[in-house]
Amino acid sequence: MPIYEYVCEECETRFEKIVINRQQEIACPKCASRKATIQLSVFATANGGSNGASAKSSTSSGGGGGSCCGGGCGCN
């Protein structure tokens, strides 16, 4: 289930919502308006730190999706 970011067109509150299906109605948690615009969002990654999983994923090679020149493919 994806999490989408929205901004309310009435009160300009930014909020996130887990969306089960596209027909699901979205309402602002502050003013209850149903006029919300989906926002372009990006995901965050941890750099450095002691998490071994993030270190492995940034140095792994091979196929897979994602964008190039993020540091993991060695093209920069």
PDB file of C-alpha atoms in Angstrom:
ATOM      1  CA  MET A   1       0.000   0.000   0.000  1.00  0.00           C
ATOM      2  CA  PRO A   2       1.585   3.267  -1.083  1.00  0.00           C
ATOM      3  CA  ILE A   3       1.699   6.381   1.061  1.00  0.00           C
ATOM      4  CA  TYR A   4       0.829   9.553  -0.837  1.00  0.00           C
ATOM      5  CA  GLU A   5       1.448  13.152   0.185  1.00  0.00           C
ATOM      6  CA  TYR A   6      -1.321  15.708  -0.273  1.00  0.00           C
ATOM      7  CA  VAL A   7      -1.910  19.408   0.258  1.00  0.00           C
ATOM      8  CA  CYS A   8      -5.384  20.657   1.133  1.00  0.00           C
ATOM      9  CA  GLU A   9      -6.717  23.264  -1.289  1.00  0.00           C
ATOM     10  CA  GLU A  10      -8.836  24.865   1.460  1.00  0.00           C
ATOM     11  CA  CYS A  11      -6.464  25.290   4.428  1.00  0.00           C
ATOM     12  CA  GLU A  12      -3.113  24.382   2.751  1.00  0.00           C
ATOM     13  CA  THR A  13      -2.365  21.674   5.319  1.00  0.00           C
ATOM     14  CA  ARG A  14       0.128  19.043   4.130  1.00  0.00           C
ATOM     15  CA  PHE A  15      -0.646  15.451   5.088  1.00  0.00           C
ATOM     16  CA  GLU A  16       0.122  11.848   4.159  1.00  0.00           C
ATOM     17  CA  LYS A  17      -2.375   9.087   3.548  1.00  0.00           C
ATOM     18  CA  ILE A  18      -2.071   5.341   2.947  1.00  0.00           C
ATOM     19  CA  VAL A  19      -4.087   4.656  -0.194  1.00  0.00           C
ATOM     20  CA  ILE A  20      -5.645   1.229  -0.610  1.00  0.00           C
ATOM     21  CA  ASN A  21      -7.230   1.966  -3.995  1.00  0.00           C
ATOM     22  CA  ARG A  22      -7.596   4.943  -6.315  1.00  0.00           C
ATOM     23  CA  GLN A  23     -11.325   5.327  -5.608  1.00  0.00           C
ATOM     24  CA  GLN A  24     -10.660   5.944  -1.908  1.00  0.00           C
ATOM     25  CA  GLU A  25     -11.831   9.399  -0.836  1.00  0.00           C
ATOM     26  CA  ILE A  26      -9.176  11.637   0.691  1.00  0.00           C
ATOM     27  CA  ALA A  27     -10.105  14.204   3.340  1.00  0.00           C
ATOM     28  CA  CYS A  28      -7.952  16.804   5.074  1.00  0.00           C
ATOM     29  CA  PRO A  29      -7.326  15.843   8.709  1.00  0.00           C
ATOM     30  CA  LYS A  30      -7.527  19.509   9.785  1.00  0.00           C
ATOM     31  CA  CYS A  31     -10.595  20.909   7.991  1.00  0.00           C
ATOM     32  CA  ALA A  32     -12.166  17.723   6.513  1.00  0.00           C
ATOM     33  CA  SER A  33     -12.178  19.213   3.005  1.00  0.00           C
ATOM     34  CA  ARG A  34     -12.180  16.667   0.202  1.00  0.00           C
ATOM     35  CA  LYS A  35     -10.279  19.050  -2.098  1.00  0.00           C
ATOM     36  CA  ALA A  36      -6.699  17.839  -1.894  1.00  0.00           C
ATOM     37  CA  THR A  37      -3.945  17.787  -4.482  1.00  0.00           C
ATOM     38  CA  ILE A  38      -1.448  14.951  -4.596  1.00  0.00           C
ATOM     39  CA  GLN A  39       2.155  16.116  -4.262  1.00  0.00           C
ATOM     40  CA  LEU A  40       5.290  14.836  -5.905  1.00  0.00           C
ATOM     41  CA  SER A  41       7.322  13.213  -3.167  1.00  0.00           C
ATOM     42  CA  VAL A  42      10.752  11.669  -2.939  1.00  0.00           C
ATOM     43  CA  PHE A  43      12.049   8.986  -0.648  1.00  0.00           C
ATOM     44  CA  ALA A  44      14.838   9.491   1.849  1.00  0.00           C
ATOM     45  CA  THR A  45      17.865   7.286   2.339  1.00  0.00           C
ATOM     46  CA  ALA A  46      20.286   7.014   5.201  1.00  0.00           C
ATOM     47  CA  ASN A  47      23.889   7.891   4.426  1.00  0.00           C
ATOM     48  CA  GLY A  48      26.696   6.751   6.672  1.00  0.00           C
ATOM     49  CA  GLY A  49      25.419   5.484   9.982  1.00  0.00           C
ATOM     50  CA  SER A  50      25.764   1.987  11.360  1.00  0.00           C
ATOM     51  CA  ASN A  51      22.945   0.305   9.447  1.00  0.00           C
ATOM     52  CA  GLY A  52      24.594  -2.502   7.522  1.00  0.00           C
ATOM     53  CA  ALA A  53      21.623  -2.911   5.187  1.00  0.00           C
ATOM     54  CA  SER A  54      21.919   0.618   3.799  1.00  0.00           C
ATOM     55  CA  ALA A  55      25.634   0.183   3.254  1.00  0.00           C
ATOM     56  CA  LYS A  56      25.080  -3.077   1.373  1.00  0.00           C
ATOM     57  CA  SER A  57      22.334  -1.660  -0.828  1.00  0.00           C
ATOM     58  CA  SER A  58      24.411   1.339  -1.874  1.00  0.00           C
ATOM     59  CA  THR A  59      27.379  -0.781  -2.958  1.00  0.00           C
ATOM     60  CA  SER A  60      25.603  -3.735  -4.526  1.00  0.00           C
ATOM     61  CA  SER A  61      25.938  -4.284  -8.235  1.00  0.00           C
ATOM     62  CA  GLY A  62      23.662  -5.794 -10.776  1.00  0.00           C
ATOM     63  CA  GLY A  63      20.281  -4.977 -12.268  1.00  0.00           C
ATOM     64  CA  GLY A  64      17.282  -3.484 -10.669  1.00  0.00           C
ATOM     65  CA  GLY A  65      15.231  -0.356 -10.964  1.00  0.00           C
ATOM     66  CA  GLY A  66      15.916   3.095  -9.718  1.00  0.00           C
ATOM     67  CA  SER A  67      17.789   6.056 -11.005  1.00  0.00           C
ATOM     68  CA  CYS A  68      21.383   6.214 -12.066  1.00  0.00           C
ATOM     69  CA  CYS A  69      24.065   8.526 -10.624  1.00  0.00           C
ATOM     70  CA  GLY A  70      22.757   8.218  -7.096  1.00  0.00           C
ATOM     71  CA  GLY A  71      26.155   6.968  -6.013  1.00  0.00           C
ATOM     72  CA  GLY A  72      25.406   3.235  -6.014  1.00  0.00           C
ATOM     73  CA  CYS A  73      26.222   2.429  -9.632  1.00  0.00           C
ATOM     74  CA  GLY A  74      29.620   4.118  -9.753  1.00  0.00           C
ATOM     75  CA  CYS A  75      28.831   6.353 -12.745  1.00  0.00           C
ATOM     76  CA  ASN A  76      29.613   9.655 -11.021  1.00  0.00           C
TER      77      ASN A  76
END
